[in-house]
Coordinates of C-alpha atoms and ligand atoms in Angstrom, one line a residue:
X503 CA 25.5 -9.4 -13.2
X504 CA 27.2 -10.0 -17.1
X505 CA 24.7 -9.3 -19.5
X506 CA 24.7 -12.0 -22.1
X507 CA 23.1 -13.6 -24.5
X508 CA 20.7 -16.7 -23.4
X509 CA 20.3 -19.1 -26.6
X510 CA 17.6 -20.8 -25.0
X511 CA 15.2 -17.8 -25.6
X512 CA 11.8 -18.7 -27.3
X513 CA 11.2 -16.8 -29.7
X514 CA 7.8 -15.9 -31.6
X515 CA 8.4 -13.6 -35.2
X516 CA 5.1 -12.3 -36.1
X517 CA 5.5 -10.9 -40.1
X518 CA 2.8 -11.4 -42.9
X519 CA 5.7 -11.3 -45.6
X520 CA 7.8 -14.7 -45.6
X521 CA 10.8 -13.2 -47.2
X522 CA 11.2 -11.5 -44.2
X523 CA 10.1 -13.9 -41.6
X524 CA 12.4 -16.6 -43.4
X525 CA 15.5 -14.1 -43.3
X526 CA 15.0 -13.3 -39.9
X527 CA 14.5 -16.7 -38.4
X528 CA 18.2 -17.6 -40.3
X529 CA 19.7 -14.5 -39.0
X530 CA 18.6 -15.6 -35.6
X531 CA 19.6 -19.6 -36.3
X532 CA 23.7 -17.5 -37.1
X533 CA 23.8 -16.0 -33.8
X534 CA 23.1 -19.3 -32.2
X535 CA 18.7 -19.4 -31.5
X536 CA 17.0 -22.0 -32.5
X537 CA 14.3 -21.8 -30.7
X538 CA 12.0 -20.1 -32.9
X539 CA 8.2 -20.1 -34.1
X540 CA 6.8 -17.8 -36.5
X541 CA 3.5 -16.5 -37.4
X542 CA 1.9 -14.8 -40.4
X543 CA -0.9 -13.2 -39.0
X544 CA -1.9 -11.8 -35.1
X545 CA -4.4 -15.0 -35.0
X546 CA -2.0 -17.2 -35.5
X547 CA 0.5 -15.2 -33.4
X548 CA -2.2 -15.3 -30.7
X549 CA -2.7 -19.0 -30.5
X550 CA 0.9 -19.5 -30.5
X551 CA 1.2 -17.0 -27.2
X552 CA -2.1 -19.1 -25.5
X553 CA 0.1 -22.3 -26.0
X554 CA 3.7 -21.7 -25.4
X555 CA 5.6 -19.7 -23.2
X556 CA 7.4 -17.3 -25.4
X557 CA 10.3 -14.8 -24.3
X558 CA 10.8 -12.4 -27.1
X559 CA 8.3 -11.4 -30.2
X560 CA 9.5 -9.7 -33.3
X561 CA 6.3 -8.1 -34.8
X562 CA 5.8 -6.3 -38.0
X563 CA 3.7 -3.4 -37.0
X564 CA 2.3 -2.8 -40.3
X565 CA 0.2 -6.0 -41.5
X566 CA -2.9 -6.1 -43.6
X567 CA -5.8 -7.3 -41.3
X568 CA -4.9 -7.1 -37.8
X569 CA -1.7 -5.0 -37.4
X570 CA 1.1 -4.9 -34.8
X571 CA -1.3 -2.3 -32.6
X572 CA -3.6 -5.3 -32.3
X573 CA -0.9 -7.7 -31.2
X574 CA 0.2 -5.2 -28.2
X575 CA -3.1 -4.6 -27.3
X576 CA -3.1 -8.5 -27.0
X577 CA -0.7 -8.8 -25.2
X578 CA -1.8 -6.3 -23.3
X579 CA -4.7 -7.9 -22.2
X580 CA -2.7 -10.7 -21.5
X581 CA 0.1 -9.4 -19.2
X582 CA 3.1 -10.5 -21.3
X583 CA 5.7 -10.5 -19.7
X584 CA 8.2 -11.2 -22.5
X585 CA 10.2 -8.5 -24.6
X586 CA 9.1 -7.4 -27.8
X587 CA 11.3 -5.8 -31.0
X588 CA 9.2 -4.0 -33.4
X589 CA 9.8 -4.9 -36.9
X590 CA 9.3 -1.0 -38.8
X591 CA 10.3 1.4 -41.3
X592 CA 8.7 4.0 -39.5
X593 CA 9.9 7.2 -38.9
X594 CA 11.3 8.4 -35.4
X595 CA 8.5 10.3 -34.2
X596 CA 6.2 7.2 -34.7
X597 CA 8.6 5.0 -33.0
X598 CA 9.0 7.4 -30.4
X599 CA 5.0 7.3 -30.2
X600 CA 5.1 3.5 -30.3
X601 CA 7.5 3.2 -27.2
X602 CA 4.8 5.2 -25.6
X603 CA 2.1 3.7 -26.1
X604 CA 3.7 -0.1 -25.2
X605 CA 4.9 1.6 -22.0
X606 CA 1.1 2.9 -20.9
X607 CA 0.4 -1.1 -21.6
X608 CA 3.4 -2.4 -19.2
X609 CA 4.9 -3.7 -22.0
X610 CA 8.6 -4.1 -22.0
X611 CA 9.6 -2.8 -26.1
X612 CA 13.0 -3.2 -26.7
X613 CA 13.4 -1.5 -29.6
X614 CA 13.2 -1.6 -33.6
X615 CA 14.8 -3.0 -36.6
X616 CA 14.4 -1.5 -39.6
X617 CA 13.9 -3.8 -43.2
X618 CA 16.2 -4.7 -44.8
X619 CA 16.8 -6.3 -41.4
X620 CA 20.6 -5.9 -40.4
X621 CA 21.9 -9.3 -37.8
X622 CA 23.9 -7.0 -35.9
X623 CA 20.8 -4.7 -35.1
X624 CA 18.9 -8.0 -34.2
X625 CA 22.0 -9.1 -32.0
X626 CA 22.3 -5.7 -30.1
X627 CA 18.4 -5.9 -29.0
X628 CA 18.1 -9.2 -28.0
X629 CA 21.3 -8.9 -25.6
X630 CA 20.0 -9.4 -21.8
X631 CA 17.3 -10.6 -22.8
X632 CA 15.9 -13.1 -20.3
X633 CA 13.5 -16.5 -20.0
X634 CA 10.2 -15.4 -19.0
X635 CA 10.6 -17.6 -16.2
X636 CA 13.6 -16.3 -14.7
X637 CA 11.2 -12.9 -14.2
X638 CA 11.6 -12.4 -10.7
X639 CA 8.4 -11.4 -8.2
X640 CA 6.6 -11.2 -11.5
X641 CA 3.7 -12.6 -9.1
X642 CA 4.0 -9.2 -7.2
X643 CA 3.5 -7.1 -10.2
X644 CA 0.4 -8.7 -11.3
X645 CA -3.1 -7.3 -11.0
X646 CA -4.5 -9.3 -7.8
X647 CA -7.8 -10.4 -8.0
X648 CA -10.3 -9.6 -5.6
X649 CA -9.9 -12.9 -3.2
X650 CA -6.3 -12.1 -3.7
X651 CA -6.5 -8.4 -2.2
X652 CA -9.1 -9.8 0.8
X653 CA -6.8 -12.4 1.5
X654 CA -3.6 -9.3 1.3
X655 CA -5.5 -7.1 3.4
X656 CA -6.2 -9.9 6.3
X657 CA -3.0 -11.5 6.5
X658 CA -1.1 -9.0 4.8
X659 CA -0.2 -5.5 6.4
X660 CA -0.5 -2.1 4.8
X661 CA 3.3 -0.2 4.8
X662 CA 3.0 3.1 3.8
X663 CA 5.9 4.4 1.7
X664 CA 6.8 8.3 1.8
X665 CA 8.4 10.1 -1.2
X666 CA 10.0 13.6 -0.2
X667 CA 9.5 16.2 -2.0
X668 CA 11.6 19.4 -2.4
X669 CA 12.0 23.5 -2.5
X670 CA 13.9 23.9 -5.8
X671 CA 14.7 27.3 -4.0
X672 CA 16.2 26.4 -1.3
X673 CA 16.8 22.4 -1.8
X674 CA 15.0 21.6 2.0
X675 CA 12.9 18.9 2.3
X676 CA 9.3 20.5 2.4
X677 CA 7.0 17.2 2.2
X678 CA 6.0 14.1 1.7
X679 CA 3.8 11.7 -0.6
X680 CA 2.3 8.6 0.9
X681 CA 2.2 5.5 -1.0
X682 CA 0.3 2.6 -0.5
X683 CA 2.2 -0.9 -0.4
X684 CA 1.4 -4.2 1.2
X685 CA 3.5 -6.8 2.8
X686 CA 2.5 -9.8 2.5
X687 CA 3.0 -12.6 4.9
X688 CA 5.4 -14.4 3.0
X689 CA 7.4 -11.0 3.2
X690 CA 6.8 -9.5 -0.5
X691 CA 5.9 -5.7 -0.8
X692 CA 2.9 -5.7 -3.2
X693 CA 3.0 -2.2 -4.4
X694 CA 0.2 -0.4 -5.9
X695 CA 0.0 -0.5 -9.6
X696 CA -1.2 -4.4 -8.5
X697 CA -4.0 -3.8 -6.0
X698 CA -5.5 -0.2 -6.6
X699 CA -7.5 -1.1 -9.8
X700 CA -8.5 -4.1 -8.0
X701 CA -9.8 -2.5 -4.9
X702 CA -11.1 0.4 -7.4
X703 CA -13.7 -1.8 -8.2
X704 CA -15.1 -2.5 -5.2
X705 CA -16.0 1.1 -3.1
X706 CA -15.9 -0.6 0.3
X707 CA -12.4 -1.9 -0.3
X708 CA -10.7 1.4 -1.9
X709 CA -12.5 3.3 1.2
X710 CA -10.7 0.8 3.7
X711 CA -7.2 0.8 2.0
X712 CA -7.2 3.9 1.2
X713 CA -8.3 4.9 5.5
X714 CA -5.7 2.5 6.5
X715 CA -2.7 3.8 4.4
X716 CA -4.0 7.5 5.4
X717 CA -3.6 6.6 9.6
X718 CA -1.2 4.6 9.5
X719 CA 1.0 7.1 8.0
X720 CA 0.0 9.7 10.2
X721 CA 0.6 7.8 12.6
X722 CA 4.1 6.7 11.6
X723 CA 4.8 10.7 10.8
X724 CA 3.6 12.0 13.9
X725 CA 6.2 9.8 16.1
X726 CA 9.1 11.0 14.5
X727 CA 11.5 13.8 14.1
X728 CA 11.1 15.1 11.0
X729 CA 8.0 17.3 10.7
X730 CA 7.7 20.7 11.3
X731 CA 5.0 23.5 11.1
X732 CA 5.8 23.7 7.1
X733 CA 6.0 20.3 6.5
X734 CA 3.0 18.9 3.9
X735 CA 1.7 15.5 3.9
X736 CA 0.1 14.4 0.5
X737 CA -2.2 11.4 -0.2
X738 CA -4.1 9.9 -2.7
X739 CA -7.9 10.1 -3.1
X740 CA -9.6 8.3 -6.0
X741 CA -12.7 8.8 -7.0
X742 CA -14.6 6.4 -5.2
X743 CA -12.9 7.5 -2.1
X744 CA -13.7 11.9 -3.0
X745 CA -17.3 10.7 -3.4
X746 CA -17.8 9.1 -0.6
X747 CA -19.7 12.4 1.5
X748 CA -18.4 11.7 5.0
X749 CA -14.6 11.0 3.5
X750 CA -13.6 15.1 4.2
X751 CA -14.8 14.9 8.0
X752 CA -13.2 11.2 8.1
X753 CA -10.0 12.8 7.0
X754 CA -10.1 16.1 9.4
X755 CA -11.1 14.0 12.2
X756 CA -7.7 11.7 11.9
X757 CA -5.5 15.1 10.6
X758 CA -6.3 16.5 13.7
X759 CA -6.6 12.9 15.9
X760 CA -2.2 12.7 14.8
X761 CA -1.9 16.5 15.8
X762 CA -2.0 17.4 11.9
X763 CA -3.5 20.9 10.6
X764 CA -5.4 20.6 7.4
X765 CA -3.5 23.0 5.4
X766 CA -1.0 20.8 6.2
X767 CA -1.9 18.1 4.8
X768 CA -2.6 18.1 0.4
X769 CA -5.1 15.9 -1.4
X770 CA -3.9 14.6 -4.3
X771 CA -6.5 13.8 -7.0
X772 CA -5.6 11.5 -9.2
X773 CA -6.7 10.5 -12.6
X774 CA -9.5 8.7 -12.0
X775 CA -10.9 10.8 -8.9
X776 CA -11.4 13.6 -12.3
X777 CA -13.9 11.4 -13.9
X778 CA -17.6 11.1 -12.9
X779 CA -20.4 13.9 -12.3
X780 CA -18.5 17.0 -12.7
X781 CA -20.7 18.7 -10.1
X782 CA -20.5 16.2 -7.2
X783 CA -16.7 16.0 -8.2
X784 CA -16.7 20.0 -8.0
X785 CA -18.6 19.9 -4.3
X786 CA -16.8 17.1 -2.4
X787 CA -13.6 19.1 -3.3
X788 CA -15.1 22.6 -2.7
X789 CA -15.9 20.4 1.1
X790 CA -12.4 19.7 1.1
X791 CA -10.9 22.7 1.1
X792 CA -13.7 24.7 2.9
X793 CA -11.9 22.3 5.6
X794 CA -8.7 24.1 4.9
X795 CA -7.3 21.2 2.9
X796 CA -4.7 21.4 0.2
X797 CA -5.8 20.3 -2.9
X798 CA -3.7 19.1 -5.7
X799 CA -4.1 18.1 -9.5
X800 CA -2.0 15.0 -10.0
X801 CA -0.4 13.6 -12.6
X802 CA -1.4 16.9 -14.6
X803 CA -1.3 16.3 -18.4
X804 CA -2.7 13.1 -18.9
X805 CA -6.3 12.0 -19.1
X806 CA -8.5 13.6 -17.2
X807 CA -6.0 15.6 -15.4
X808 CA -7.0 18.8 -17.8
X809 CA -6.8 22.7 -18.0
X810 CA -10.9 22.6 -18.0
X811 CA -10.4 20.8 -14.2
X812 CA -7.4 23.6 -13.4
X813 CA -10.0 25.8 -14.5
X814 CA -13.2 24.4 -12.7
X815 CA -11.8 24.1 -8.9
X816 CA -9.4 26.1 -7.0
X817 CA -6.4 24.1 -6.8
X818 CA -3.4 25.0 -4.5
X819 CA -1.1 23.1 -6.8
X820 CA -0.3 21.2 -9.5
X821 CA 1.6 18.2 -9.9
X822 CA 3.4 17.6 -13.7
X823 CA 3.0 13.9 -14.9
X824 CA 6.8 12.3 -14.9
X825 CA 6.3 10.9 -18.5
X826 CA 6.8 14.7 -19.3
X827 CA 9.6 15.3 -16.5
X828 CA 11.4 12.6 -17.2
X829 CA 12.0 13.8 -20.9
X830 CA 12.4 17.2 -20.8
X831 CA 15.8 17.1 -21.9
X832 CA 15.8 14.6 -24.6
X833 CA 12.7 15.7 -26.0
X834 CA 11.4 19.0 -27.4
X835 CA 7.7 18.6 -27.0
X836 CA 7.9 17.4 -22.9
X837 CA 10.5 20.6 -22.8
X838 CA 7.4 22.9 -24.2
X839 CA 4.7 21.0 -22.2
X840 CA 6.9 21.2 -19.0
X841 CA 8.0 24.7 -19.7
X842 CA 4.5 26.1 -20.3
X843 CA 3.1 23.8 -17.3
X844 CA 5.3 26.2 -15.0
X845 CA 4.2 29.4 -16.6
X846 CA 0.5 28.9 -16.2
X847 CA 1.0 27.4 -12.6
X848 CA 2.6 30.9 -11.9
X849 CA 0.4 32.9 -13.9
X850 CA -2.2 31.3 -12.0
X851 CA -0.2 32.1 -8.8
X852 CA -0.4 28.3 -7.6
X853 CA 2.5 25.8 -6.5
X854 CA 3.7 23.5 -9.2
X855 CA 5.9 20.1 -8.5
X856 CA 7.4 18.1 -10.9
X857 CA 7.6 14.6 -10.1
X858 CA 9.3 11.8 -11.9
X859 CA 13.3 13.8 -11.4
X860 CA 15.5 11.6 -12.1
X861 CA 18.8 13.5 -13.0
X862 CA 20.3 16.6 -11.2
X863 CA 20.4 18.4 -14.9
X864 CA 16.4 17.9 -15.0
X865 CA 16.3 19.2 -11.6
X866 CA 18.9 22.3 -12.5
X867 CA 16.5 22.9 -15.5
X868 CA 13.6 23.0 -13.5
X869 CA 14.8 25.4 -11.1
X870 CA 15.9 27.8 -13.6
X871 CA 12.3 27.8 -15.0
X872 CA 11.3 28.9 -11.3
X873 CA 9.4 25.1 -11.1
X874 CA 8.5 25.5 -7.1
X875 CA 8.9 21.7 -5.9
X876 CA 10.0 19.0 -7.4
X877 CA 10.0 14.8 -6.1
X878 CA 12.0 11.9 -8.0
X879 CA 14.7 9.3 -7.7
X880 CA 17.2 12.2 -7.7
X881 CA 16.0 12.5 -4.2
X882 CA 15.1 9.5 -3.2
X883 CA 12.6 6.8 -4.0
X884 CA 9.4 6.0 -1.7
X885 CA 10.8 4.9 1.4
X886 CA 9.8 3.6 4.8
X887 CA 9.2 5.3 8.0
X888 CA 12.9 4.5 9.0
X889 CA 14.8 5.2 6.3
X890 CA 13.1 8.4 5.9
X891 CA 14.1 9.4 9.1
X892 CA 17.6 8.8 8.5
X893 CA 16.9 10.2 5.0
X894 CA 15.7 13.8 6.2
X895 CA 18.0 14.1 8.8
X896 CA 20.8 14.2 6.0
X897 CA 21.3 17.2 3.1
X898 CA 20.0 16.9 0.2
X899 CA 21.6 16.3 -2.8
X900 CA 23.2 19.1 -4.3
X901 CA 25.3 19.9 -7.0
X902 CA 27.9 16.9 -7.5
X903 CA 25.9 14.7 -5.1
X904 CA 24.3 11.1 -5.8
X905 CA 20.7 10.0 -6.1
X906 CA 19.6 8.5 -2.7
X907 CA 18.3 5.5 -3.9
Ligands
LIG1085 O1 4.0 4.2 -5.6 P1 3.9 4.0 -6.9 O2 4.7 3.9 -6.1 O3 4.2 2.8 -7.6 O4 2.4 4.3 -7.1 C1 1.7 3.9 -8.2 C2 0.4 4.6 -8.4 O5 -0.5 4.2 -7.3 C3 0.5 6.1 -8.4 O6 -0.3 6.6 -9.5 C4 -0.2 6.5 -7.1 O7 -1.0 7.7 -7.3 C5 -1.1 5.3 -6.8 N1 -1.3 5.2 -5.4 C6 -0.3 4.9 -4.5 N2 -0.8 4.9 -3.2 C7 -2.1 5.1 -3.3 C8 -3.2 5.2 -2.4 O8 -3.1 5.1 -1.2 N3 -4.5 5.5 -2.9 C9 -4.7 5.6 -4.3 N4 -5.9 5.9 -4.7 N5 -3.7 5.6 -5.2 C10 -2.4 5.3 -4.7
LIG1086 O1 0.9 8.9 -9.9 P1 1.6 9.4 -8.6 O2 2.2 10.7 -8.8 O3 0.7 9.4 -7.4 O4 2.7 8.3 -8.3 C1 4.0 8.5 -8.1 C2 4.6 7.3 -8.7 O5 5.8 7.7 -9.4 C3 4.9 6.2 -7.8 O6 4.8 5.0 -8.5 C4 6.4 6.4 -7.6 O7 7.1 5.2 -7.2 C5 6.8 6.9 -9.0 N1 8.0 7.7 -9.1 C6 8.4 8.6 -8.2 N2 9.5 9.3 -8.5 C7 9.9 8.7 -9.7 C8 11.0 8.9 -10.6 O8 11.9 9.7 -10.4 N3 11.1 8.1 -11.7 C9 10.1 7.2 -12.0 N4 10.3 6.5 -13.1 N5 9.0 7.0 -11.2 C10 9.0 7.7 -10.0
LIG1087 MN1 0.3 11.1 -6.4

């Protein structure tokens, strides 16, 4: 596909000073968009967004009143689906911190200009930029609503996906995650980000999703080629699921129903299944493992995925978050947080894998920091039953090779 630039764009710029508004929307009128509204204010900004459909906002982060913050938490809220160019004079490291905190929201930020505003700046960022109704499957990325999910989990079918996961010592295969997704009747894989909060908020929903995506993929794994007496299978439990008292005999029963061992297979506790009763928390997993399960901290470094709960239960591994992966070698801080993750892992003499490795430096990085496992696109993405077949029967990549993708 050419990227180009689409004239048609609607464009919203959201600025309380006019000079700057007024300069912009001329700059933009040069390079050939016309199609522009602007706003002085968020509340004006916001009815604008609640009337027309707008592809790209330029926003002024710093505004008396309601700032640019409020504006992305709008549109937030909201499930924008535009782009959006921050208007700044910031320094990196709050840019940086910015870009963040739009991507935790789903927001797609292209980037910044800086006042005085320079047209070739403006011109670079809006570049392949696209109508907000060209989007593709946004309809899959949605949140579903609860009819929505019912209606997916009758008509639809549950696919499990599996991402391998690797010895950095040794580059073999030694796993895999499961990963929910749903196909739909009319063929569309809804994947998970859409239906998990939903289904989070109902406990009988989450306990039947999550039971479905745990046999089925047993059952998928245990009719094929690929596992072996080492081989881990890891799934993920969220809170509502861990609570639930008869889950850890549920599980066993079906581990051992597909001809599984429990310290075969790992829990992965999410997030979310780290906040509640710190005590009930503390005894479902202690129930867990006095089953022989694996247990593993998941998405480590973020929220509620702390030292204190490293410290609390006796994890057999840790899993580093991929927003500190995927940086480590552009970024000094993810290099300290991803270098010291690995120390303590050791020190604490569990397994540590990084997920979120994308590039074969990251992974040559992570190896030479003696990180145990690691899972990413490098490897391969999640995949079907099939094409994980194929996949594991192959090498890995090594040195020179491509991502499987
Ligand atoms: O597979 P990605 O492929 O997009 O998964 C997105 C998120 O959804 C991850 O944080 C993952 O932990 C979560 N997720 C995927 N499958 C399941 C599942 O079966 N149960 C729960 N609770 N979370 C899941
Ligand atoms: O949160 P959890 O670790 O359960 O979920 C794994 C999520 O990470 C899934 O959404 C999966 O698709 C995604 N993922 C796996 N590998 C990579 C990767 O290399 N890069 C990115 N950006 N996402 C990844
Ligand atoms: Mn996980």
């Amino acid at each position: 596909m050419v990227t180009k630039h689409d004239n048609s764009l609607n464009i919203l710029v959201v600025d309380d000073q006019s000079p700057v508004r007024q300069s912009l929307i001329m700059g933009l009128a040069a390079l050939g968009y016309s199609h522009c509204s602007e706003a002085n204010d968020v509340a004006s900004a916001r009815q604008i967004l609640n009337t027309s459909l707008i592809d790209v906002i330029f926003c002024d982060i710093n505004m008396p009143g309601e700032d640019g913050f409020d504006l992305l938490k709008h549109l937030a809220a909201t499930s924008f689906q535009g782009d959006i160019i921050l208007i700044t004079g910031e320094e990196d490291e709050i840019a940086k911190s910015i870009h963040d905190i739009a991507k935790q929201y789903s927001l797609s930020l292209r980037g910044y200009i800086t006042k005085p505003l320079l047209l070739i700046e403006v011109k670079a960022l809006l570049l392949g930029c696209v109508k907000k109704m060209h989007i593709d499957s946004t309809a899959a990325l949605e949140l579903v609503t609860g009819g929505e999910l019912d209606d997916l989990l009758e008509n639809g079918s549950v696919v499990p996906h599996f991402q391998p996961k690797y010895s950095l010592e040794n580059d073999k295969p030694v796993g895999v995650e499961v990963l929910a997704r749903i196909r739909h009747q009319n063929n569309v894989l809804v994947y998970p980000d859409s239906f998990i909060p939903t289904a989070e908020k109902d406990p009988g929903k989450i306990m039947m999703l999550t039971k479905k995506v745990i046999e089925r993929a047993f059952s998928q794994l245990c009719q094929c080629t690929i596992t072996h007496h080492d081989f881990t299978v890891a799934v993920n439990i969220s809170s509502v699921v861990l609570s639930d008292e008869s889950f850890p005999n549920w599980l066993l029963n079906k581990t051992q129903k597909y001809g599984f061992t429990p310290e075969n297979i790992t829990c992965e506790l999410t997030e979310t299944a780290l906040h509640g009763n710190k005590a009930d928390i503390a005894i479902q997993m202690l129930r867990l493992r006095l089953l022989k399960f694996r247990l593993s901290i998941d998405d480590f470094g973020t929220g509620y995925s702390s030292i204190e709960q490293l410290h609390a239960i006796p994890f057999h591994e840790l899993k580093l978050d991929k927003s500190f992966v995927m940086h480590c070698l552009d970024n000094r801080k993810s290099a300290a947080i991803v270098e010291q993750s690995i120390n303590m892992a050791k020190a604490l003499g569990i397994d540590i894998v990084a997920e979120g490795v994308e590039t074969e430096l990251v992974k040559v990085y992570l190896a030479r920091l003696g990180c145990h496992f690691a899972q990413g696109y490098f490897f391969s993405k999640p995949v079907s039953i099939s094409a994980l077949e194929k996949l594991l029967n192959q090498p890995a990549p090594v040195a020179g090779g491509k991502a499987v993708k």
